[in-house]
Short mmCIF file of C-alpha atoms in Angstrom, two decimals:
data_model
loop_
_atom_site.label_atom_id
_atom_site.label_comp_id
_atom_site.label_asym_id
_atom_site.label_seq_id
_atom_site.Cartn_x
_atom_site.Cartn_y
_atom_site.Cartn_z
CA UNK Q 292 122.74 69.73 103.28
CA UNK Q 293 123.90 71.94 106.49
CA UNK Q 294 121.73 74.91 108.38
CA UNK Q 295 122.19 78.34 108.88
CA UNK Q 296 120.77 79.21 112.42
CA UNK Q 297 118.16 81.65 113.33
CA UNK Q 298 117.04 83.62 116.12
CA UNK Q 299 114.83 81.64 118.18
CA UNK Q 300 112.97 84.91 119.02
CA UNK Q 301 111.64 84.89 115.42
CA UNK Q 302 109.91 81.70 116.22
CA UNK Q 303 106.39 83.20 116.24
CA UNK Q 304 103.90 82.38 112.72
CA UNK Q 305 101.27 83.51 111.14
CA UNK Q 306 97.77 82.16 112.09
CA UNK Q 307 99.23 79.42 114.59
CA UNK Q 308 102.06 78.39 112.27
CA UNK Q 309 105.76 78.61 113.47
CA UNK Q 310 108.89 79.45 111.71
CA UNK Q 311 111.75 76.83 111.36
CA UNK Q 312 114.27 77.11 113.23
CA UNK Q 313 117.24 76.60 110.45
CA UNK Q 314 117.92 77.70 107.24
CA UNK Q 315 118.76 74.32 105.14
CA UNK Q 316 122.13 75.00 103.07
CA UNK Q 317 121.86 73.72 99.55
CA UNK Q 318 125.16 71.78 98.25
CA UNK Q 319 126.20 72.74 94.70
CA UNK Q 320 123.76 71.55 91.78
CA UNK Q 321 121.21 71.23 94.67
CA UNK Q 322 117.53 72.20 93.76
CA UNK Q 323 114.71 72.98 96.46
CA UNK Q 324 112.56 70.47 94.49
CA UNK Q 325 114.87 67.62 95.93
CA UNK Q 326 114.25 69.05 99.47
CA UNK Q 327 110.79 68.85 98.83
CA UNK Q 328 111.22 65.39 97.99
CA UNK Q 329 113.68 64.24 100.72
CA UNK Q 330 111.23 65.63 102.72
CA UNK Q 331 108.01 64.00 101.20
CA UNK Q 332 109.99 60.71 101.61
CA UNK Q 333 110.59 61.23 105.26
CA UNK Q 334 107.06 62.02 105.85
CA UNK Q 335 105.99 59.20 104.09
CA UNK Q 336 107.31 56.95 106.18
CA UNK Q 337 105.00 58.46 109.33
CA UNK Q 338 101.45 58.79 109.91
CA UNK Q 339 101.90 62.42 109.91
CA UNK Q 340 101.81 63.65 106.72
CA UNK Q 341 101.41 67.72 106.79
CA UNK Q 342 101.64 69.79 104.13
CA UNK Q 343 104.16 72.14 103.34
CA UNK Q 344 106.07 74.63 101.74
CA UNK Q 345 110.38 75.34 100.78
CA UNK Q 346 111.29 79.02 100.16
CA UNK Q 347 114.43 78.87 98.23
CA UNK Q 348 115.79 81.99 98.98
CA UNK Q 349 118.53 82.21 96.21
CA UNK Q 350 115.25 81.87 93.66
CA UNK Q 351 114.58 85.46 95.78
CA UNK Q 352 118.02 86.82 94.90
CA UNK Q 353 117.71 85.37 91.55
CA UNK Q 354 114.12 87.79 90.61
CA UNK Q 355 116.06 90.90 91.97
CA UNK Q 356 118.82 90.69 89.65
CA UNK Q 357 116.39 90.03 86.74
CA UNK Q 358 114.22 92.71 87.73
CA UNK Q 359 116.84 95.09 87.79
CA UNK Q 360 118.47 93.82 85.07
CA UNK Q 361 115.35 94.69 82.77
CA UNK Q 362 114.07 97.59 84.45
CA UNK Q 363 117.47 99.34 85.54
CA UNK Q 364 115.69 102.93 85.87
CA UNK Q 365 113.25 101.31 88.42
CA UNK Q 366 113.82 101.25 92.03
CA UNK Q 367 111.72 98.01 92.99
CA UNK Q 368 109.92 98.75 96.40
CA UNK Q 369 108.66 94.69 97.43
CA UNK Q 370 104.94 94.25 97.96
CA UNK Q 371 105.22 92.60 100.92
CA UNK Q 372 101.71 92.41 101.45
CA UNK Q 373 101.90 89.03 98.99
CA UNK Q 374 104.57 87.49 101.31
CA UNK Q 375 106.02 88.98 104.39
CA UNK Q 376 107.77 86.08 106.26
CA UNK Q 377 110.67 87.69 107.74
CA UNK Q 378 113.45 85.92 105.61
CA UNK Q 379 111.99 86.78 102.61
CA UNK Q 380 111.75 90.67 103.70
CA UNK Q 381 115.55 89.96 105.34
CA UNK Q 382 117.18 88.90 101.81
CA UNK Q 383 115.53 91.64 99.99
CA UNK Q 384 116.84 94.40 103.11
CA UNK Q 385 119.98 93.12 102.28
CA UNK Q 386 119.99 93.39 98.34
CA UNK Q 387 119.24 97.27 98.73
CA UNK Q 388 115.09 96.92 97.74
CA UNK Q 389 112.35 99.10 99.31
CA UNK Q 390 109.23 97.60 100.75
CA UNK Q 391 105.05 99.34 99.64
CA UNK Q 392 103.60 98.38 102.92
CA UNK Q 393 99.77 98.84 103.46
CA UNK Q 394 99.05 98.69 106.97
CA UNK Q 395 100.69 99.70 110.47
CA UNK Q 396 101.60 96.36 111.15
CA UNK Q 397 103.39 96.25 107.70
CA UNK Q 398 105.22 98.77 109.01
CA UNK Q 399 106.22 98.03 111.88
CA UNK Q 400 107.62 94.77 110.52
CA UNK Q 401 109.97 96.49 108.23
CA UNK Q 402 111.44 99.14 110.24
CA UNK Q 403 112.12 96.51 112.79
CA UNK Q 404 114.27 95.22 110.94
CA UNK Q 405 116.33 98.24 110.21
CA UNK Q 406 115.04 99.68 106.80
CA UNK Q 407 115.59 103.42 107.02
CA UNK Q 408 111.80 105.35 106.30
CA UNK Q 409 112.62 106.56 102.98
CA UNK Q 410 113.02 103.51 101.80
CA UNK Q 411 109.36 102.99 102.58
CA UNK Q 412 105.98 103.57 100.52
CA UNK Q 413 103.02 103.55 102.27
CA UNK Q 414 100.78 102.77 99.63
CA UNK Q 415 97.61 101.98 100.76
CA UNK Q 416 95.05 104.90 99.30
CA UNK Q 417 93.30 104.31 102.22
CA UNK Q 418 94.54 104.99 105.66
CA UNK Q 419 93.67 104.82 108.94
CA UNK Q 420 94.28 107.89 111.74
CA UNK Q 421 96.58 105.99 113.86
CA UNK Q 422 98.65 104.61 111.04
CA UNK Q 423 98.82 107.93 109.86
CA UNK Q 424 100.31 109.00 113.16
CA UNK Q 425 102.30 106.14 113.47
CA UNK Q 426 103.79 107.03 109.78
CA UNK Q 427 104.48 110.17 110.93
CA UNK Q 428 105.78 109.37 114.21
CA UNK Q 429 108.25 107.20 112.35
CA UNK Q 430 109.66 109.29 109.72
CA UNK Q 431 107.59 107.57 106.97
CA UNK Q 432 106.68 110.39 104.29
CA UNK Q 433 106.14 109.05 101.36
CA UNK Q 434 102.06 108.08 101.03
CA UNK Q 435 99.68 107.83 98.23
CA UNK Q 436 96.05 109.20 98.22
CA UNK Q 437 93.28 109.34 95.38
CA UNK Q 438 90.64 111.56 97.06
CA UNK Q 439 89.46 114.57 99.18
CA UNK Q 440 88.93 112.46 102.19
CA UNK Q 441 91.93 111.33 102.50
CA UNK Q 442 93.86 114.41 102.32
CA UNK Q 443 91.88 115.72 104.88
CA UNK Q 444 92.91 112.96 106.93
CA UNK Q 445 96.71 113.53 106.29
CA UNK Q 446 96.09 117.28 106.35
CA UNK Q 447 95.89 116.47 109.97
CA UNK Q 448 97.79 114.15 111.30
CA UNK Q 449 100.86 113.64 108.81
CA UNK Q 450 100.92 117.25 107.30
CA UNK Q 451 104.56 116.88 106.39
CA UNK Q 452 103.84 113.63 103.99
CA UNK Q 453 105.15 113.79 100.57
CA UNK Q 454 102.16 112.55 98.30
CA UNK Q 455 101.79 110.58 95.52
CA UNK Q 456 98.49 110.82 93.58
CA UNK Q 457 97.15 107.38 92.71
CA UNK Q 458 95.37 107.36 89.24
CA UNK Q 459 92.75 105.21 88.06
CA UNK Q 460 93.60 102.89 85.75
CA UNK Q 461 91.69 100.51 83.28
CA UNK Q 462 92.74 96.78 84.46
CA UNK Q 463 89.93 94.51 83.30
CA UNK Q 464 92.83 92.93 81.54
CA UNK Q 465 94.21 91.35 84.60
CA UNK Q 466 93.35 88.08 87.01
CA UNK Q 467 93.31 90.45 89.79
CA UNK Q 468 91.61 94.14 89.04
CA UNK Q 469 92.28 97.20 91.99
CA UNK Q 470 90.63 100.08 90.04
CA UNK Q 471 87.28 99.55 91.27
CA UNK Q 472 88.52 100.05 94.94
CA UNK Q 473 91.39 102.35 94.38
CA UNK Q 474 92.31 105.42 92.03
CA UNK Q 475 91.72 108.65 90.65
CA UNK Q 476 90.22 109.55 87.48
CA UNK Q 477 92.16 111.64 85.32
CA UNK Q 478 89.46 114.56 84.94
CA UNK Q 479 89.51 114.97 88.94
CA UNK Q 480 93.47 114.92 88.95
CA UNK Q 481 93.51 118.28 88.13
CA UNK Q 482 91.06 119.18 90.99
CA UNK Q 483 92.83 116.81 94.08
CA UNK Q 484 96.38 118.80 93.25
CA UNK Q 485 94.78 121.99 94.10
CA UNK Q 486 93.05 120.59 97.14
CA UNK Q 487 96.10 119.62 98.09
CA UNK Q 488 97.84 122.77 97.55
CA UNK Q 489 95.27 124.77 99.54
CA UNK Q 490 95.85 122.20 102.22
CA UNK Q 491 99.97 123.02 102.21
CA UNK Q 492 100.49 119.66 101.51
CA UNK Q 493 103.18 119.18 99.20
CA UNK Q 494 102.18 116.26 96.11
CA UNK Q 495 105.24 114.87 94.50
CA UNK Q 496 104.50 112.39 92.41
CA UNK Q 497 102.00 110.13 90.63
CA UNK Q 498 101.22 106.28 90.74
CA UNK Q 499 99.04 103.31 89.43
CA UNK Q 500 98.48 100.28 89.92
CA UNK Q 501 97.34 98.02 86.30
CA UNK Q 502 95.77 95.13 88.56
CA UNK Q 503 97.84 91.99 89.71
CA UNK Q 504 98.90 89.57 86.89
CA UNK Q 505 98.45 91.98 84.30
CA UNK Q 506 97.78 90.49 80.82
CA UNK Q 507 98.15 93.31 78.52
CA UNK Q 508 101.65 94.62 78.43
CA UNK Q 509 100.26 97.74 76.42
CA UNK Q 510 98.84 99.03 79.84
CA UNK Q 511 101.83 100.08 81.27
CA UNK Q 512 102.02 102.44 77.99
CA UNK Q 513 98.96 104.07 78.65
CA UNK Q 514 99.35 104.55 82.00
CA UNK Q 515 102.82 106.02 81.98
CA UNK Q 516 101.20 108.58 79.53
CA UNK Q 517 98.61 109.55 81.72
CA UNK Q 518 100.81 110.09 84.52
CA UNK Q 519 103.04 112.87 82.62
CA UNK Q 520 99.85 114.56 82.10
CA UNK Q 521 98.79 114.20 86.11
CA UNK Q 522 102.65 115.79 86.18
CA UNK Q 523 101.90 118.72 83.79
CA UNK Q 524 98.68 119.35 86.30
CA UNK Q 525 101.50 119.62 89.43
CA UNK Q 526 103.78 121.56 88.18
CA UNK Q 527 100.96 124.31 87.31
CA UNK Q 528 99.68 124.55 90.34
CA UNK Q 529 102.41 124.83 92.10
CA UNK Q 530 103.49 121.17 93.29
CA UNK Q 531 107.38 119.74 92.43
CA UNK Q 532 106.87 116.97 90.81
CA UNK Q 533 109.80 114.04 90.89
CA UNK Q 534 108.82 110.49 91.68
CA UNK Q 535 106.65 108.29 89.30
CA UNK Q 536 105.41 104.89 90.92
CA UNK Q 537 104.36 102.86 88.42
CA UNK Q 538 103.02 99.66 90.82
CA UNK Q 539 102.68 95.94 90.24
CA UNK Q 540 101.05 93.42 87.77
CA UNK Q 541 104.39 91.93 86.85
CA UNK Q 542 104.02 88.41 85.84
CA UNK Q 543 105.22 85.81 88.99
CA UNK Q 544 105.17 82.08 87.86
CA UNK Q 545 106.87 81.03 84.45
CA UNK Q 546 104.42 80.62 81.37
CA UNK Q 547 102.36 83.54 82.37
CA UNK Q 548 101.41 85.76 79.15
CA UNK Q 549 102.95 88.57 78.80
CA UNK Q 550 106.06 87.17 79.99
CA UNK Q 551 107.68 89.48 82.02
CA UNK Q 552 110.39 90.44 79.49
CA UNK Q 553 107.78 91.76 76.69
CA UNK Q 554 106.29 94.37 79.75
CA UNK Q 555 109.23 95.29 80.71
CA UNK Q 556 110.28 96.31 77.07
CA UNK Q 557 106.78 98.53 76.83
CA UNK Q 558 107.52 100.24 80.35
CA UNK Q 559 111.35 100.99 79.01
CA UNK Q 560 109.56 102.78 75.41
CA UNK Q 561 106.72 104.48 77.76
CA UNK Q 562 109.42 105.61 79.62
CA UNK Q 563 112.08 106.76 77.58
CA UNK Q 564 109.07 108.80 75.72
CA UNK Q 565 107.19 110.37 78.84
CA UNK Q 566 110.21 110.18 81.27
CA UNK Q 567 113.62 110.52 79.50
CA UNK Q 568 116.52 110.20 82.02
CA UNK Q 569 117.78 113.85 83.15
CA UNK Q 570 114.54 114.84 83.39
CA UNK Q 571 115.31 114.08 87.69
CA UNK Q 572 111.82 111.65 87.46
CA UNK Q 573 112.53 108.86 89.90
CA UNK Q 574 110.79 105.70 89.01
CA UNK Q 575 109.55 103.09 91.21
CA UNK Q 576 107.63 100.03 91.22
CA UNK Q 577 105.55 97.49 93.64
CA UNK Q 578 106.80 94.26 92.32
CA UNK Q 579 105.11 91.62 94.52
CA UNK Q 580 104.24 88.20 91.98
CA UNK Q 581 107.42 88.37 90.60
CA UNK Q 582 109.73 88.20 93.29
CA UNK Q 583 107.93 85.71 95.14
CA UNK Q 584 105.62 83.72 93.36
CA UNK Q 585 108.30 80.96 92.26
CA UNK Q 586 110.06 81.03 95.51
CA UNK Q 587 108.03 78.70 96.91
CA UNK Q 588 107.08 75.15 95.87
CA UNK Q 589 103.94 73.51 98.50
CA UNK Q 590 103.82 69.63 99.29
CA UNK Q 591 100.30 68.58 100.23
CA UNK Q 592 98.53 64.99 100.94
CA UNK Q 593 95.76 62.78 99.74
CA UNK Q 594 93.97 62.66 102.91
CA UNK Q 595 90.72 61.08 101.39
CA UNK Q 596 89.25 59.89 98.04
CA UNK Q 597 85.53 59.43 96.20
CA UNK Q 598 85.25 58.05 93.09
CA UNK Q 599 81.80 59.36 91.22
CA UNK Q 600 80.31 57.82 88.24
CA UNK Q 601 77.99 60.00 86.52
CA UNK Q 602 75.44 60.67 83.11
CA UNK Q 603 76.95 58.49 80.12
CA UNK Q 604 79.14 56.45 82.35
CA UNK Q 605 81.94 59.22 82.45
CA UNK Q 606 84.10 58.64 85.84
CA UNK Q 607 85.17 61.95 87.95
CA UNK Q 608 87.37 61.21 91.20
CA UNK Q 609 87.41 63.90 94.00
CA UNK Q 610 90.12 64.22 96.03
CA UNK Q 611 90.58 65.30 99.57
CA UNK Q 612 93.93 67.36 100.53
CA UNK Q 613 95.36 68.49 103.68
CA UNK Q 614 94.99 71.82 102.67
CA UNK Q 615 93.06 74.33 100.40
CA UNK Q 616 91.00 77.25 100.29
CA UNK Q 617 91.05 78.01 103.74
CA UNK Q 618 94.83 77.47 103.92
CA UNK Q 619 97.60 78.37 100.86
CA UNK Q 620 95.28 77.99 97.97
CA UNK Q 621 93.11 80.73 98.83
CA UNK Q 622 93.91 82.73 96.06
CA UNK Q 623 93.87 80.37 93.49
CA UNK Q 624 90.58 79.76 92.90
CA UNK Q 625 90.36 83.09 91.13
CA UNK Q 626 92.71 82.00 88.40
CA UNK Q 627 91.54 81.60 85.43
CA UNK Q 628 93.32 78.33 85.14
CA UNK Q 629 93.33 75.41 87.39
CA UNK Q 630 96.56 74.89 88.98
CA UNK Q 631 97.61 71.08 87.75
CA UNK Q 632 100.03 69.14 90.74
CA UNK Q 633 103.24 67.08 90.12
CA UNK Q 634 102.20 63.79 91.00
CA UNK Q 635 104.81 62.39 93.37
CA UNK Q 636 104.46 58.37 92.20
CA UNK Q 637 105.71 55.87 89.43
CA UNK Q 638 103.63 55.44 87.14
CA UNK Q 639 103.06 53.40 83.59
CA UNK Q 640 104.47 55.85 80.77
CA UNK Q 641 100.69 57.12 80.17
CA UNK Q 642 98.72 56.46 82.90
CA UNK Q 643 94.88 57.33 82.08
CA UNK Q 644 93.70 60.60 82.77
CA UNK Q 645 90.53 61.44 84.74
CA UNK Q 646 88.47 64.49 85.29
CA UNK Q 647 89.45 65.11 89.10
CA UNK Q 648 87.70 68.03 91.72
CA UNK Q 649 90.42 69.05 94.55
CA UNK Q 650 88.95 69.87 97.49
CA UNK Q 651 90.93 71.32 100.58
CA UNK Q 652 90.29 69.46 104.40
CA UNK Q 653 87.48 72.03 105.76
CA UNK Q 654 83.42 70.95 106.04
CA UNK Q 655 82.99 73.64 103.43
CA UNK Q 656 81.79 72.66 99.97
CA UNK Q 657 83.80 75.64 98.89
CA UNK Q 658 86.88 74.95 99.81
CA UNK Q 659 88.46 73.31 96.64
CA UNK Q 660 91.46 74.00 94.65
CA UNK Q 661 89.68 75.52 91.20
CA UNK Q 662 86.79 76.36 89.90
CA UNK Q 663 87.56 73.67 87.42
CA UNK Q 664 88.39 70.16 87.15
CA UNK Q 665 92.18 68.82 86.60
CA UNK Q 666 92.98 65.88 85.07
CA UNK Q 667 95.31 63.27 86.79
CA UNK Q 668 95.63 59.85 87.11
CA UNK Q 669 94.34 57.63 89.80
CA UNK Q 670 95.63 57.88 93.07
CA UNK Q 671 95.43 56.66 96.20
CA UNK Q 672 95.35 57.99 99.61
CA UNK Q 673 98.34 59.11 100.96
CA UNK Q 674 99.62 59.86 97.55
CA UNK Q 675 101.99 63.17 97.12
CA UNK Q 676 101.08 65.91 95.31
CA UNK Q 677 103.17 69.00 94.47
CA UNK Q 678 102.24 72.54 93.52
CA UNK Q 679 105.26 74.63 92.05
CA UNK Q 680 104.93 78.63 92.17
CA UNK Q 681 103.25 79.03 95.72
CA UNK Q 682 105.81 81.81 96.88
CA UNK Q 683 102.57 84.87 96.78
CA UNK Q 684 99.18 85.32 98.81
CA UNK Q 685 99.70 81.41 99.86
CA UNK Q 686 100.82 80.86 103.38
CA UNK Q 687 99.99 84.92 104.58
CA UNK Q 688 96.49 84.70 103.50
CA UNK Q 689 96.23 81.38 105.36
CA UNK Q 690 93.49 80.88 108.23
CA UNK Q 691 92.90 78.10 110.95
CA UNK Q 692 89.17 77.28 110.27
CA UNK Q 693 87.94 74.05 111.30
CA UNK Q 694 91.12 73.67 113.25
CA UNK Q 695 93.42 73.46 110.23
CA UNK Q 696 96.49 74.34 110.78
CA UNK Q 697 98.36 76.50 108.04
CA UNK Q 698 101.36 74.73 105.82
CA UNK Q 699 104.50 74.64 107.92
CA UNK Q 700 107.30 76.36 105.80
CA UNK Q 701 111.20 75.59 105.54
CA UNK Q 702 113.73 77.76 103.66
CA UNK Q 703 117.01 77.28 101.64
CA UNK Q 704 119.73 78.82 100.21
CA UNK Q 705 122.14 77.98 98.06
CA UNK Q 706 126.37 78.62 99.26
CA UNK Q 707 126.66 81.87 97.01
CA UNK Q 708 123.97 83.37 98.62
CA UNK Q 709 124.67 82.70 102.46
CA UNK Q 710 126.96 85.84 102.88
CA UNK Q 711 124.03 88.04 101.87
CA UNK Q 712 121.83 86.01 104.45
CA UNK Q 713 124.56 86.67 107.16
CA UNK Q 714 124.87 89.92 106.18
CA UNK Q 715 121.04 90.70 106.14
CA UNK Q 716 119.67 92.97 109.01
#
């Protein structure tokens, strides 16, 4: 393996984390999981044994081109709210995507590095005065909104915005629902496009958002249909409507149901029925999950180990890991199910299985893996354990209490991808 360079000035983490200083080169045939291992083996030979994470960057590449493969009439604009380290955001600069941000600091991030404003969604229904202004200031345009309030707000101090009207939509199908906090009804759509109107602020466009990890492809179909009505509602009062956003929810990590392919054959059908090409619609989405959920595999450590006996002689081992809830697992308790590791030891052919609770570092009884238990075999402390599909809301969503310090993180790219890396701004 060889390394790409990077700036040293791009040193600075998140939450008292750094970023590595080279990009390791993967020879042909190469997988990240054999970096992860190399590394584990390195590590184990030390008394420091911190967890961490490899980005494989050509995994990165690899979602865009299925992405926009499946969905070729949709411009993917990155959710880089699930995973904004500055490689990740360079790649996908470089391979043409937008970027949703939500915040000022969001956007700051990617116009540093060179992505012209209307390549740029500020998506965040909810905004605050100076990142309006700073939007403005900046050439940013495009925004969404799903209220009165709000468009008072841009009415202003971003009066030249081009607005997208976010509609509520019904999500109790998915791991992560938005439409309690976010969206429109459909009967008030009507009523916000004249608001708007009245204000001179010009509406183009319509968006939603099904909920992260979506689980019911059919969704998408419903969604899409509302949308050409909130369209029909523009046009009659007096709004051009051309741009349809039509979010997130895709499916990140393999196995996931609906896999990725199924949705993306509803949204083509929902589409080609409420949106035929030459009707001058762009389409857009938010893809966050999907391009970087399997980008990144984590390596963490048995740090300590309890072994619990309880009613009817059934034995339950807890183990301790060098990181958790407070760290790149903070998301995952919400899954539905419980992450199960790669152990990283021989063992028999079928090893018995236990009923096992992992817990993260932190004095908090909280701070655990799942809600539920995993089984695994018996292990021992100082044991390996690794977690595939840790790309999104791991390492950005990471804190430093009790004076744990956030997974380090090291990146790699395979040779057919390091002229897009040199290339990236």
């Amino acid at each position: 393996m060889s390394a790409l360079p990077v700036d040293p000035q791009e040193s600075a983490g998140p939450a008292g984390s750094t970023w590595p200083t080279e990009i390791i080169q993967l020879g042909p045939g190469e997988s990240a999981r054999e970096v992860v291992c190399k590394k584990i083996r390195e590590l184990s030979d030390s008394h420091h044994r911190d967890p961490f994470m490899v980005a494989d960057l050509g995994v990165l590449a690899g979602r865009h081109q299925t992405f926009c493969q499946a969905l070729p009439r949709v411009l993917p604009f990155y959710a880089m709210k699930c995973n904004s380290s500055p490689w990740v955001l360079r790649v996908l600069a470089a391979l043409g995507t937008g970027f949703d941000c939500a915040s000022q600091v969001e956007l700051e991030q990617v116009l540093g590095l060179g992505v012209a404003p209307s390549r740029i969604i500020y998506a965040n229904p909810c905004k605050s005065i100076s990142s309006l202004q700073y939007a403005a200031c900046h050439g940013v345009q495009l925004l969404t909104f799903d209220s009165e309030e709000e468009l008072a707000k841009v009415a202003q101090h971003h009066p030249g915005a081009r607005l997208v009207l976010r509609l509520w939509t019904e999500d109790s199908s998915s791991i992560f629902p938005l439409s309690t906090k976010f969206g429109a009804r459909l009967d008030m759509c009507e009523h916000l496009l004249k608001v708007a109107r009245d204000l001179g602020l010009a509406v183009v466009g319509a968006s939603f958002h099904v909920g992260s990890s979506c689980q019911n492809a059919l969704v998408f179909e419903k969604a899409i249909a509302d949308c050409r009505r909130i369209f029909e509602m523009g046009r009659g009062v007096g709004h051009e409507m051309n741009l349809l956003d039509i979010g997130g929810g895709f499916p990140g990590a393999e196995g996931l149901e609906p896999v990725f392919e199924e949705m993306a054959g509803v949204i083509r059908a929902a589409l080609a029925r409420d949106f035929p090409e030459g009707t001058g619609v762009e389409v857009i989405a938010e893809p966050g999950r999907f391009y970087a959920a399997s980008v990144c595999t984590a390596a963490v450590n048995i740090v300590g180990k309890k072994a619990v006996l309880e009613a009817g002689g059934r034995r339950k081992l807890l183990y301790y890991l060098n990181d958790g809830h407070y760290g790149i697992f903070r998301a995952c308790i919400r899954e539905p199910v419980p992450r199960t590791p790669i152990v990283v030891k021989e063992l028999g052919s079928k090893p018995p299985l236990f009923p096992c609770i992992l817990y993260g570092p932190t004095c908090d009884a909280f701070d655990k893996l799942s809600k539920q238990e995993v089984q695994l075999p018996e292990l021992d402390v100082g044991d390996w354990l690794i977690f595939p599909s840790m790309g999104a809301y791991t390492w950005v969503m990471s804190s430093t209490f009790n004076g744990f310090l956030p997974a380090s993180i090291c990146y790699a790219m395979g040779p057919e991808f390091r002229s897009l890396l040199e290339t990236a701004p």
